[in-house]
Short mmCIF file of C-alpha atoms and ligand atoms in Angstrom, two decimals:
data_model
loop_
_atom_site.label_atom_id
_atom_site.label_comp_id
_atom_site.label_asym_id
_atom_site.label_seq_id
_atom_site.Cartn_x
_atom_site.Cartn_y
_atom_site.Cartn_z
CA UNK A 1 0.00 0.00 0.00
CA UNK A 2 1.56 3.48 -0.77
CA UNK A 3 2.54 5.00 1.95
CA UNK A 4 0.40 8.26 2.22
CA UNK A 5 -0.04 11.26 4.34
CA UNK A 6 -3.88 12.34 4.33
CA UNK A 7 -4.08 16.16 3.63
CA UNK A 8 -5.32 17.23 6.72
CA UNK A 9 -2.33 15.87 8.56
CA UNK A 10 0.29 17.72 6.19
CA UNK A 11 0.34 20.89 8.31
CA UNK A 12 1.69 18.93 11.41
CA UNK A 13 4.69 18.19 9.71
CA UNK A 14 7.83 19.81 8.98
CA UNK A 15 8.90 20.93 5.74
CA UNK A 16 9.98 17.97 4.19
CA UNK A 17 9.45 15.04 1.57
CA UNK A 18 5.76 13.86 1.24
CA UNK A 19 3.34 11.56 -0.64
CA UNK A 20 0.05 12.23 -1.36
CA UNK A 21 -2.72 10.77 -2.93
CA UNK A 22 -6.36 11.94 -3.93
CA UNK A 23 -7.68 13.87 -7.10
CA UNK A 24 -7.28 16.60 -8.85
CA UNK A 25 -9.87 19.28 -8.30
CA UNK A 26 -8.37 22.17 -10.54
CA UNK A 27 -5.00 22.58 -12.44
CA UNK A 28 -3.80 26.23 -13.54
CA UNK A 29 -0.73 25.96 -16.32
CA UNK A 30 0.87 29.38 -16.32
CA UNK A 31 3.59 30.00 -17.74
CA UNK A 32 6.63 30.56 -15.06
CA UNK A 33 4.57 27.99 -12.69
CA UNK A 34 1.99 25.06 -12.51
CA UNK A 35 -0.17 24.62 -9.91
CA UNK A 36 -2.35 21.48 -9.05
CA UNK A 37 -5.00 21.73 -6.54
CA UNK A 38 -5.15 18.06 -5.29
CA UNK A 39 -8.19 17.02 -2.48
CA UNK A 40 -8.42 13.70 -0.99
CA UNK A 41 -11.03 12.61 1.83
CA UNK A 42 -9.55 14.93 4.83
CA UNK A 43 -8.96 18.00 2.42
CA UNK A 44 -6.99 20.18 -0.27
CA UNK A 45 -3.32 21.15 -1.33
CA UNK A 46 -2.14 23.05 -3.15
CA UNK A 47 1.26 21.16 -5.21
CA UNK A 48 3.28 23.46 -7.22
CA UNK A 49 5.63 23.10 -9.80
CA UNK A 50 7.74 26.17 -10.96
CA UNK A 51 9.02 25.58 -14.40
CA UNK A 52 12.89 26.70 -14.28
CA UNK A 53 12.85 24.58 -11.09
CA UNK A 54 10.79 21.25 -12.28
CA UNK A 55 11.82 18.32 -14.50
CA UNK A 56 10.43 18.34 -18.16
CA UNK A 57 8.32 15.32 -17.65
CA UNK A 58 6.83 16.23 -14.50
CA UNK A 59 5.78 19.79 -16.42
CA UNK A 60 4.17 17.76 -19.53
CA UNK A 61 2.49 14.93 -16.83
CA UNK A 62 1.04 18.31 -15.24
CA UNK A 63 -0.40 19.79 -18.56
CA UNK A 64 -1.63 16.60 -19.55
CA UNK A 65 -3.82 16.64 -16.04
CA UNK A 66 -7.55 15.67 -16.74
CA UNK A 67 -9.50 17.17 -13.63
CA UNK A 68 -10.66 14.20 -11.40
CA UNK A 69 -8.01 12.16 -12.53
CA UNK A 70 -6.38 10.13 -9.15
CA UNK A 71 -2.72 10.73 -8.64
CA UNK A 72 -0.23 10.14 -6.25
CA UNK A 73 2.36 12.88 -6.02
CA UNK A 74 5.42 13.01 -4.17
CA UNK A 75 7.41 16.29 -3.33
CA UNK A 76 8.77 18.56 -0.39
CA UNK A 77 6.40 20.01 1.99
CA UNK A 78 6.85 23.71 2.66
CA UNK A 79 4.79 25.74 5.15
CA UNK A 80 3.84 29.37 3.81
CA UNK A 81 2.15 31.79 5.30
CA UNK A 82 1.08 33.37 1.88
CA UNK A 83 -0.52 30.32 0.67
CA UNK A 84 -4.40 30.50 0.52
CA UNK A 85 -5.17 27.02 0.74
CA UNK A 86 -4.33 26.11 4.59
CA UNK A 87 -0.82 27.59 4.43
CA UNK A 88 1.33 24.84 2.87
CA UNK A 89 2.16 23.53 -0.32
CA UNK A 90 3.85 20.63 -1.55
CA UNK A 91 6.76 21.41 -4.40
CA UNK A 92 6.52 18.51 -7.03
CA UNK A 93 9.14 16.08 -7.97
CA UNK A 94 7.10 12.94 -8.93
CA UNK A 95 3.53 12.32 -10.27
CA UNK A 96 2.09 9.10 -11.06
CA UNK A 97 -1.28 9.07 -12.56
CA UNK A 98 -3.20 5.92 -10.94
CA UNK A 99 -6.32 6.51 -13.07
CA UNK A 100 -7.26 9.49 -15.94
CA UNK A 101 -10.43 11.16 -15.94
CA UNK A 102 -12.15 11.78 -18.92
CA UNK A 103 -11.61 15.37 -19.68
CA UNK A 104 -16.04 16.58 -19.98
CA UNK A 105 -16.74 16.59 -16.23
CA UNK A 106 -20.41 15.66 -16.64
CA UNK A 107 -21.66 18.22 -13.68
CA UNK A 108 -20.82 21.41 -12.78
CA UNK A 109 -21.31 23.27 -9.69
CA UNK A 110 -24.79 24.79 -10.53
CA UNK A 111 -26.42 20.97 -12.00
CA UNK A 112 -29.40 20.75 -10.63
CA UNK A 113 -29.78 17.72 -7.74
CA UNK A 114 -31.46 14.58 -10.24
CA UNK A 115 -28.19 15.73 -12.90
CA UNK A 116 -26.19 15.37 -9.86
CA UNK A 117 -28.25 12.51 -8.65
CA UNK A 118 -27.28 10.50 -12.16
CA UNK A 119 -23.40 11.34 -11.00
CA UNK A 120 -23.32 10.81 -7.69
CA UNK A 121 -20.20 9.39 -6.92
CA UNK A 122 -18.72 12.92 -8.64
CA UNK A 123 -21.30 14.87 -6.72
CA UNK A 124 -20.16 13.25 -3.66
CA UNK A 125 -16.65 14.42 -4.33
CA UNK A 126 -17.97 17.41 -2.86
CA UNK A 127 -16.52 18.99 1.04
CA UNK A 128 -19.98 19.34 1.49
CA UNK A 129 -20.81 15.66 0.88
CA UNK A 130 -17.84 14.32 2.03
CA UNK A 131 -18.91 15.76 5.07
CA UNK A 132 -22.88 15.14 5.54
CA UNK A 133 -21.23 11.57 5.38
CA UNK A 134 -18.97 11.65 8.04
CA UNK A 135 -21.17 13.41 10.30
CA UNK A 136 -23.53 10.46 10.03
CA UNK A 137 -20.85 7.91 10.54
CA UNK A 138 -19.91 9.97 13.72
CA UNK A 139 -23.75 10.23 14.44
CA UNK A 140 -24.98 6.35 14.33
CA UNK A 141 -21.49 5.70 16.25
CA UNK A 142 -22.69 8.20 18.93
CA UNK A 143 -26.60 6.11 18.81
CA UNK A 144 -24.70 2.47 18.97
CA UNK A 145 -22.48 4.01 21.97
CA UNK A 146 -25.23 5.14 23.53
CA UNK A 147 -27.58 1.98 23.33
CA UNK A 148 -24.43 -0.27 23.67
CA UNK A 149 -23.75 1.62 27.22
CA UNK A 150 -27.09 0.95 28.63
CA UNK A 151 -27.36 -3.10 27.42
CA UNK A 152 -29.28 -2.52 24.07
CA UNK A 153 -28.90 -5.90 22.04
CA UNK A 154 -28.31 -5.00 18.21
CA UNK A 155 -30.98 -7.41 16.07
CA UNK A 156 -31.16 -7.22 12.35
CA UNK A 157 -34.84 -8.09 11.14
CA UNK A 158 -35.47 -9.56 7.61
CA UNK A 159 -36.38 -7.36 4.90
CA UNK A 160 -37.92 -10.23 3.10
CA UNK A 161 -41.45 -10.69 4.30
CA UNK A 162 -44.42 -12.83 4.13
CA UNK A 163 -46.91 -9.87 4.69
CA UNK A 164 -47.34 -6.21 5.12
CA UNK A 165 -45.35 -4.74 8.18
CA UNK A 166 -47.07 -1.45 8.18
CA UNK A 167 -49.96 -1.65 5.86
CA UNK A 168 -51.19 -2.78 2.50
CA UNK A 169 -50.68 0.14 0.87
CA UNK A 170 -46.84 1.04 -0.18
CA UNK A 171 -46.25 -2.38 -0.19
CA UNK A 172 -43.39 -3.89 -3.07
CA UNK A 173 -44.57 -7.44 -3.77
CA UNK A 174 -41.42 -9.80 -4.86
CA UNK A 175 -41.69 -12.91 -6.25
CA UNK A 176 -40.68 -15.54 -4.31
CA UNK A 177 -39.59 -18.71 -5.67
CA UNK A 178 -43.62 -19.91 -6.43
CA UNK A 179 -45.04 -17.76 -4.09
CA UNK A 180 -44.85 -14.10 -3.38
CA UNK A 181 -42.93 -11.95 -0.08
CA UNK A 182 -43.00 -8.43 0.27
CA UNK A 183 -40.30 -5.97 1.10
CA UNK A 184 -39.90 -5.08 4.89
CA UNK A 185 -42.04 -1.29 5.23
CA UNK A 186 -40.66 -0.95 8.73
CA UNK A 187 -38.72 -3.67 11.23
CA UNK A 188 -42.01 -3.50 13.49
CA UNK A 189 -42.90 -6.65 13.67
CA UNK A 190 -40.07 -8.28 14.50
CA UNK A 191 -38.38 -5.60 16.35
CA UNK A 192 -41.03 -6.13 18.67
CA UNK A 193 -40.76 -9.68 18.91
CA UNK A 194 -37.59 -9.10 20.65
CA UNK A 195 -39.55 -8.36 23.51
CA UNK A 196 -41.25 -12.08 24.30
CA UNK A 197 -37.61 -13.29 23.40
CA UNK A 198 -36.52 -11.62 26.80
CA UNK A 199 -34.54 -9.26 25.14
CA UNK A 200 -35.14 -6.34 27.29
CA UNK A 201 -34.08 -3.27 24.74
CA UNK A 202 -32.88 -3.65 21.56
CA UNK A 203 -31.91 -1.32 18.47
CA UNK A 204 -31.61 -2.17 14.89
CA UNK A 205 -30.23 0.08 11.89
CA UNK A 206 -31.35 -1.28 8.64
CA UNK A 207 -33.12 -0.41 5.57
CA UNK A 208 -37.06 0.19 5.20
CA UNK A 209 -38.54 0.09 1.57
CA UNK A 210 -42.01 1.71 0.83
CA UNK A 211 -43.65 1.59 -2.71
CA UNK A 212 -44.71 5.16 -2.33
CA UNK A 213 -45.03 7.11 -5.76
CA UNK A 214 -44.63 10.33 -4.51
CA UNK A 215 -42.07 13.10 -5.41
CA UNK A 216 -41.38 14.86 -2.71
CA UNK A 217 -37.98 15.99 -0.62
CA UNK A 218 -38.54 14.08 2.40
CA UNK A 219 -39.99 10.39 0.83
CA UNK A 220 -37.85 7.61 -0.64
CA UNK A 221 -38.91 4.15 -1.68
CA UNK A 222 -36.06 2.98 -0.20
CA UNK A 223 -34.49 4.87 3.18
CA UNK A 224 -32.55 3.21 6.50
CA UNK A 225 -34.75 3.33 9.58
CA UNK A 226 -33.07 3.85 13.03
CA UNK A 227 -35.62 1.54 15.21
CA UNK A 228 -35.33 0.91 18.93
CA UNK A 229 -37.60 -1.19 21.67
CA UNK A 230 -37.74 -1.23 25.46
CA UNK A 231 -39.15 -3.20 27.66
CA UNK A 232 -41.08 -2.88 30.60
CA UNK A 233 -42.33 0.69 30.14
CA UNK A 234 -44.85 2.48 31.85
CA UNK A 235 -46.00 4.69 28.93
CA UNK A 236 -44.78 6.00 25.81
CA UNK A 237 -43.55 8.98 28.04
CA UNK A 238 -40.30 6.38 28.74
CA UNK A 239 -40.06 5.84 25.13
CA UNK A 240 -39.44 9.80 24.45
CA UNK A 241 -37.19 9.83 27.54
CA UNK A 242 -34.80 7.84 26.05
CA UNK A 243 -35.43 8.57 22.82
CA UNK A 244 -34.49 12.47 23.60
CA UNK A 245 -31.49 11.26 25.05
CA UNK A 246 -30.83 9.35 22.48
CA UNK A 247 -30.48 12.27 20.02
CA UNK A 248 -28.94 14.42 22.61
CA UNK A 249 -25.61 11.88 22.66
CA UNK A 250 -25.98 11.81 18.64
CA UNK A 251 -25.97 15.91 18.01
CA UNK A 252 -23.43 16.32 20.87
CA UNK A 253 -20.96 13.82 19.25
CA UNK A 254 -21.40 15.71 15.96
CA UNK A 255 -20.64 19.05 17.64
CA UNK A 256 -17.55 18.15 19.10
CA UNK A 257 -15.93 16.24 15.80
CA UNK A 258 -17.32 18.54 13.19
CA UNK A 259 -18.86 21.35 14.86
CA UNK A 260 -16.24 23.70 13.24
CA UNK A 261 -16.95 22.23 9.59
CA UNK A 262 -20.39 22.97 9.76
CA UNK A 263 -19.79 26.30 10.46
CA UNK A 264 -17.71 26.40 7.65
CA UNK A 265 -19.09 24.46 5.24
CA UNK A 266 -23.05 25.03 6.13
CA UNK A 267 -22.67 28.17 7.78
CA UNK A 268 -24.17 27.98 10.87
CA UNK A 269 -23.14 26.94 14.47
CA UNK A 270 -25.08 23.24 15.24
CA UNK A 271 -27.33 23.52 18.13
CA UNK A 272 -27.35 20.71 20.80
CA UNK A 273 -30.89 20.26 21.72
CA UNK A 274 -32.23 20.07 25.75
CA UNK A 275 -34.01 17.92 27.55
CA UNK A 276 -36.77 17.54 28.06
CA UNK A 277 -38.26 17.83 24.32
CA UNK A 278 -41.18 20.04 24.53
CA UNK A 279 -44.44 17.45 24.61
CA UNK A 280 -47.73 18.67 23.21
CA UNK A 281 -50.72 16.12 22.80
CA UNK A 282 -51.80 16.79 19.05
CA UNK A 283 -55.13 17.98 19.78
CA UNK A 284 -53.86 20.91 21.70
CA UNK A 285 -51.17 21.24 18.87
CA UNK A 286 -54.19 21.44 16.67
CA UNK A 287 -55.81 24.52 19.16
CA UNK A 288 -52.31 26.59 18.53
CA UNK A 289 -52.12 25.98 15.00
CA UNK A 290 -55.65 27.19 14.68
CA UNK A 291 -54.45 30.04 17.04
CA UNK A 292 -51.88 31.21 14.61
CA UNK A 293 -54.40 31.62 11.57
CA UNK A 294 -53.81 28.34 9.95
CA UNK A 295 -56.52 25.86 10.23
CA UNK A 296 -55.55 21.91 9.78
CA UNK A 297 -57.51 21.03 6.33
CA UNK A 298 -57.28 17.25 7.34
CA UNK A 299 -60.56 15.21 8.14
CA UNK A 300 -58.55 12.27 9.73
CA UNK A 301 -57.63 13.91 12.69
CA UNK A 302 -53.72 13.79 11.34
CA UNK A 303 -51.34 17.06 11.21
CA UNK A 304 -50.49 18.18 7.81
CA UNK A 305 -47.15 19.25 6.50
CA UNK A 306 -48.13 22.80 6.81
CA UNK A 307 -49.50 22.39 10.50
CA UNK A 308 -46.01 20.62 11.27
CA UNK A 309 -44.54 23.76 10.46
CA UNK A 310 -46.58 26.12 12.27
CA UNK A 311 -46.35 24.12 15.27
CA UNK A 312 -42.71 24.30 14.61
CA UNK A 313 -42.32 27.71 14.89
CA UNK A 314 -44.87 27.50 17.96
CA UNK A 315 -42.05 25.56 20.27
CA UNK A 316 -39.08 27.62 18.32
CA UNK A 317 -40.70 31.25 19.68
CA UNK A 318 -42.28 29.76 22.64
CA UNK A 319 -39.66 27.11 24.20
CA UNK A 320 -36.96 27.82 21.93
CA UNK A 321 -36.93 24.39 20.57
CA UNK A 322 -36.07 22.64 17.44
CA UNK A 323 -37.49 19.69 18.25
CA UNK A 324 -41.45 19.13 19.64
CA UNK A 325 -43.15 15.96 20.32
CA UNK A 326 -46.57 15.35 19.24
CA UNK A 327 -48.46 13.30 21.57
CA UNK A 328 -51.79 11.34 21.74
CA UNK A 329 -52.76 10.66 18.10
CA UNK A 330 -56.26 9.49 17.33
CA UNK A 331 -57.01 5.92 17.25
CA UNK A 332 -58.41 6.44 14.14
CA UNK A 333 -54.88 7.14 12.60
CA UNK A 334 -52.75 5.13 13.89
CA UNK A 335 -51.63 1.69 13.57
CA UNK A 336 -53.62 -1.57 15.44
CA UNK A 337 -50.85 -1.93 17.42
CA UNK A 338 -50.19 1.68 18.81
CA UNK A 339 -51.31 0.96 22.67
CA UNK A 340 -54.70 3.45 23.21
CA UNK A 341 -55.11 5.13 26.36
CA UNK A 342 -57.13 3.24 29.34
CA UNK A 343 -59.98 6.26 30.01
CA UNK A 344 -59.95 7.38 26.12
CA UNK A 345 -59.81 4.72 23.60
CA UNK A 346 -59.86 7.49 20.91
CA UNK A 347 -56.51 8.26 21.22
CA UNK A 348 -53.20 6.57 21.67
CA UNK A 349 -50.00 6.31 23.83
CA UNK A 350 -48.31 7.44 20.75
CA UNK A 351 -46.09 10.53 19.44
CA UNK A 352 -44.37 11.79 16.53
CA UNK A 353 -41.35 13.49 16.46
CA UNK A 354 -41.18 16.91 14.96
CA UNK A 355 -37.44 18.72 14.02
CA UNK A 356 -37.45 21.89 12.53
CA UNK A 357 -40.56 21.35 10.70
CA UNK A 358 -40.63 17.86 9.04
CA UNK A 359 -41.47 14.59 10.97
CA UNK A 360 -38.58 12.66 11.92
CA UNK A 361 -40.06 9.79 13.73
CA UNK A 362 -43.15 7.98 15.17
CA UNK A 363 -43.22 6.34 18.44
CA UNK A 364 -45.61 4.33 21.14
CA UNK A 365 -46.33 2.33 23.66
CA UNK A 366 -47.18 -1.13 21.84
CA UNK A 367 -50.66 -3.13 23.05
CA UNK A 368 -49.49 -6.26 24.30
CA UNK A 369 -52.78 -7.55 26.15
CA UNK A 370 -53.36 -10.16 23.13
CA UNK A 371 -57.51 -10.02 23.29
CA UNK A 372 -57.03 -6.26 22.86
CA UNK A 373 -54.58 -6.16 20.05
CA UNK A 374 -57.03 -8.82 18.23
CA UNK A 375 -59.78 -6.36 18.58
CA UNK A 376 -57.95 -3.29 17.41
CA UNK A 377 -56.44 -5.37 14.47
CA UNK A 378 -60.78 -6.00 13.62
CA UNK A 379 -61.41 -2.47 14.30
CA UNK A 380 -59.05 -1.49 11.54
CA UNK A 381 -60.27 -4.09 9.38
CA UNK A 382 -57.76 -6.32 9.81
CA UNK A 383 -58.13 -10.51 9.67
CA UNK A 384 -56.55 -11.56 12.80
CA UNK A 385 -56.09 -14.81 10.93
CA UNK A 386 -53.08 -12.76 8.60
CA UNK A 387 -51.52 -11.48 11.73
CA UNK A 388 -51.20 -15.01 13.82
CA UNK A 389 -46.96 -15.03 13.47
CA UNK A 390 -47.26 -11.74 15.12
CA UNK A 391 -49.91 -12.06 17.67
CA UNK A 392 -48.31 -15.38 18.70
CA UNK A 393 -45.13 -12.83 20.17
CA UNK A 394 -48.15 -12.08 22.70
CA UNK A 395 -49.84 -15.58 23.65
CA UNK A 396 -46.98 -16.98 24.97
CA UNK A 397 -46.12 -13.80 27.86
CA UNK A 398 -44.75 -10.56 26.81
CA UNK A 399 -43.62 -7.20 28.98
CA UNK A 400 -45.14 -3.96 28.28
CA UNK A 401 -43.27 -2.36 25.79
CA UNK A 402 -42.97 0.53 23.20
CA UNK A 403 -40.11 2.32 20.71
CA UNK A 404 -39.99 3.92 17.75
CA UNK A 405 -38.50 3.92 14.35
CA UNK A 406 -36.60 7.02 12.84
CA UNK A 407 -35.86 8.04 9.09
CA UNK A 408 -31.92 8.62 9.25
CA UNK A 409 -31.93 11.07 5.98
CA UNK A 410 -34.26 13.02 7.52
CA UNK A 411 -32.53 13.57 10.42
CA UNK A 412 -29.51 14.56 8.80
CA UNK A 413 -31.26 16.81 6.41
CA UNK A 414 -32.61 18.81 9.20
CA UNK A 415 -29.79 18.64 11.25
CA UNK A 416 -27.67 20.42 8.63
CA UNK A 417 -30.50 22.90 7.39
CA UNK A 418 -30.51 20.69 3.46
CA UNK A 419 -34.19 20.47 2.19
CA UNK A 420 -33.51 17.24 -0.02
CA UNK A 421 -33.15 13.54 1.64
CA UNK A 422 -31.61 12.89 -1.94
CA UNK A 423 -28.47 15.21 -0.54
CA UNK A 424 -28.05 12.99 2.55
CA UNK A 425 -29.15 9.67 1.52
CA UNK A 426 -25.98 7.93 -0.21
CA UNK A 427 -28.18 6.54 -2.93
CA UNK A 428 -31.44 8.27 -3.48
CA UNK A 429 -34.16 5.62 -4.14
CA UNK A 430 -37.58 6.71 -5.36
CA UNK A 431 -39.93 6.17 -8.04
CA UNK A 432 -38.01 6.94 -10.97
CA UNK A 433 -34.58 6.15 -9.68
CA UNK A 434 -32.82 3.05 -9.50
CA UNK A 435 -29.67 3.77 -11.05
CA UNK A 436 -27.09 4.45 -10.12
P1 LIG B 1 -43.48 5.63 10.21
O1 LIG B 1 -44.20 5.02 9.06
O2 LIG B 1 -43.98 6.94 10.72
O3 LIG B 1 -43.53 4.65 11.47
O4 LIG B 1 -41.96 5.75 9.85
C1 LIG B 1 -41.01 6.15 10.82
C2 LIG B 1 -40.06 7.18 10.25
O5 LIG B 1 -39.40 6.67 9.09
C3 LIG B 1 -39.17 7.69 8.17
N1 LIG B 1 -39.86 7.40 6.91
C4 LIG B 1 -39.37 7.70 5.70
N2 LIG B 1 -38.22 8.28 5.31
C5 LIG B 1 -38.00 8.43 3.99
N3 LIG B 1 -38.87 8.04 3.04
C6 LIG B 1 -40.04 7.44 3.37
N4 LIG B 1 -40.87 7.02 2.41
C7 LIG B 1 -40.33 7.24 4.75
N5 LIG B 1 -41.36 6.70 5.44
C8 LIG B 1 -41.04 6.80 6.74
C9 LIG B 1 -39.69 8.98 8.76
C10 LIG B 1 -40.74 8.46 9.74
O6 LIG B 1 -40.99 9.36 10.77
N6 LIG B 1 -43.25 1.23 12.64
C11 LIG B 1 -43.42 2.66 12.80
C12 LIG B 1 -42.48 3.24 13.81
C13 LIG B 1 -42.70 2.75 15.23
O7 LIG B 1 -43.82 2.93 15.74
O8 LIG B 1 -41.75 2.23 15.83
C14 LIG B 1 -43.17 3.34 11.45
O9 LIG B 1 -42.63 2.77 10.53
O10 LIG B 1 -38.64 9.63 9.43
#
């Protein structure tokens, strides 16, 4: 393996012979000098190659540069105050070109995001990308630390399914050898099945697929769900606890490692949220919205887009909060298995979570008395007979229990103010878009 120096490190060292490796991002051929900007994964140098002072080949190997090409270059470090780029540059006495690009670079800064979309592994040569990237490496390391710390077992849950996980609807059928499965919609089922298995809490990070059509910046058809379960609960109100903790650990980690990139890459300092998450059961949610001049349009007792917005802004002004859970959501609106409350059966022990206007996450206390959970399954219409695997998990004892399952692009897209999952999802899924 060469032996390297990443780019970031170079400014450590004394002036000196180097290696480095990476691509390069812009070449300028002047006349009494050449430079190369080279970047790898930690940053960008600057290599320069004066011509009275540089050997004939390296000069042509320079002008012959393609943009994007990967190189390896060798030279003497020098530190330099007058440099732009960090302060250092490296003076060239080898180049070795490990792979040309072509010389058309098929984007260019101002391609719109499905042009970039069809290029993404060029679009994600971008400090911008690079970065949303390693922020979520550092942020699902900070979520595994956390649940790791406290006994959480990891499970992963097959995405290969015999029936609906969430409902019929955005389903993907598959065929399966002479039968049919369907693509996992969520790890529910058997996330929760954990539970009779005497797990006690458990946490899975995997990928959810949903056949939904639509176009918009926060759906995919295929995104990674962050999913947790805990046993013995109370109420969903232990399910928020931890799960506000949860994300407490996650933005603090990302503060710390890259708080200083955001600020200047994205431009703004990251905020570490407080706990407790302001709480507000939906109806009342519904009473402030109103409040503010913007009446719900929804029927089904759900929040709309808009109303997520608005209520947004409520716990911003009022509680100065990015984040706001929305408790208590109708019966009528939720899934079978959302646990409803004992002196209200209209609504359940169940919240969504709200960041900066867009719903990150559902959660709830699950119903794990088994005659109840068949009833609820009939009141939605649903044949017990279908659901037998899963209400066997509750004939055979079961603790009270709850979590919730989170949409990692979305949190990343709000975290770093983006308005596109596509920009933080590593390979955008969705209707039209299976390549590449
Ligand atoms: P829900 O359907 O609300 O709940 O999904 C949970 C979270 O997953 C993310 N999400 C999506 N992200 C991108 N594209 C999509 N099409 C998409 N659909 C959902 C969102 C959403 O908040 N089983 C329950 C969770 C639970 O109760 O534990 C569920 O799947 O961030």
């Amino acid at each position: 393996m060469t032996t390297r120096t990443l780019i970031k490190n170079l400014a450590a060292l004394d002036d000196g012979p180097v290696t480095v490796s990476g691509w390069v991002e812009k070449v300028r051929d002047q006349k009494a000098v050449q430079f190369v900007i080279l970047r790898d994964e930690s940053g960008a140098l600057q290599l320069v190659a004066p011509r009275g002072d540089t050997g004939e080949s390296i000069q042509e190997a320079v002008s012959a540069l393609s943009v994007g090409s990967f190189v390896t270059a060798t030279g003497q470090l020098k530190h330099d105050e007058r440099v732009k780029l960090g302060g250092i540059e490296v003076k060239l006495e080898s180049l070795d070109v490990a792979s040309a690009a072509l010389p058309e670079n098929p984007i260019a800064d101002d391609s719109g995001v499905d042009k970039r979309m069809d290029w993404r592994f060029l679009d994600l040569r971008r400090p911008e990308a690079n970065l949303i990237f390693r922020i979520q490496t550092t942020l699902e390391h900070a979520w595994r630390t956390y649940w790791v710390e406290r006994d959480f077992v990891e499970i992963h849950t097959p995405k290969l399914m015999a029936s609906a996980s969430e409902s019929k609807a955005e389903l993907f059928e598959v065929d399966y050898f002479e039968g049919k499965a369907y693509l996992a919609q969520s790890p529910q089922f058997f996330k929760q099945m954990a539970q009779p298995s005497g797990f006690g809490k458990i946490f899975e990070v995997g990928p959810a697929f949903r056949a939904d059509p639509s176009f918009t910046s926060r759906h995919a058809t295929e995104f990674t769900s962050i999913d947790s379960e805990i046993s013995w609960i109370d109420s969903h109100e232990d399910v928020m606890k931890m799960h506000e903790e949860l994300l407490v650990a996650g933005f603090q980690a990302v503060k710390d490692k890259h708080g200083a990139e955001i600020e200047a890459l994205f431009g703004f300092e990251l905020a570490v949220p407080t706990v407790p998450f302001p709480r507000i059961p939906l109806a009342e949610a519904k009473a402030i919205v109103a409040s503010r001049g913007y009446e719900v349009p929804r029927q089904d007792d759900d929040m709309d887009p808009e109303g997520e917005r608005q209520i947004a802004a409520y716990a911003k002004e009022t509680f100065g909060h990015e984040f706001v859970f929305l408790t208590d959501y109708a019966s009528s609106i939720r899934p079978f298995y959302h646990m409803r409350h004992d002196d209200d059966q209209g609504i359940t022990k169940s919240y969504d979570l709200i960041f900066n206007g867009v719903e990150i996450s559902t959660g709830a206390q699950r119903e794990h008395r088994i005659d109840v959970l068949i009833e609820n399954a009939k009141d939605k219409g649903l044949d017990p007979e279908e659901l037998d695997f899963y209400l066997d998990f509750f004939r055979y004892g079961v603790p009270p229990h709850g979590g919730f399952g989170m949409g990692l692009a979305r949190v990343l897209m709000l975290m770093l103010h983006l308005t596109n999952i596509r920009e933080t999802t590593y390979l955008f899924r969705g209707p039209t878009r299976l390549l590449p």
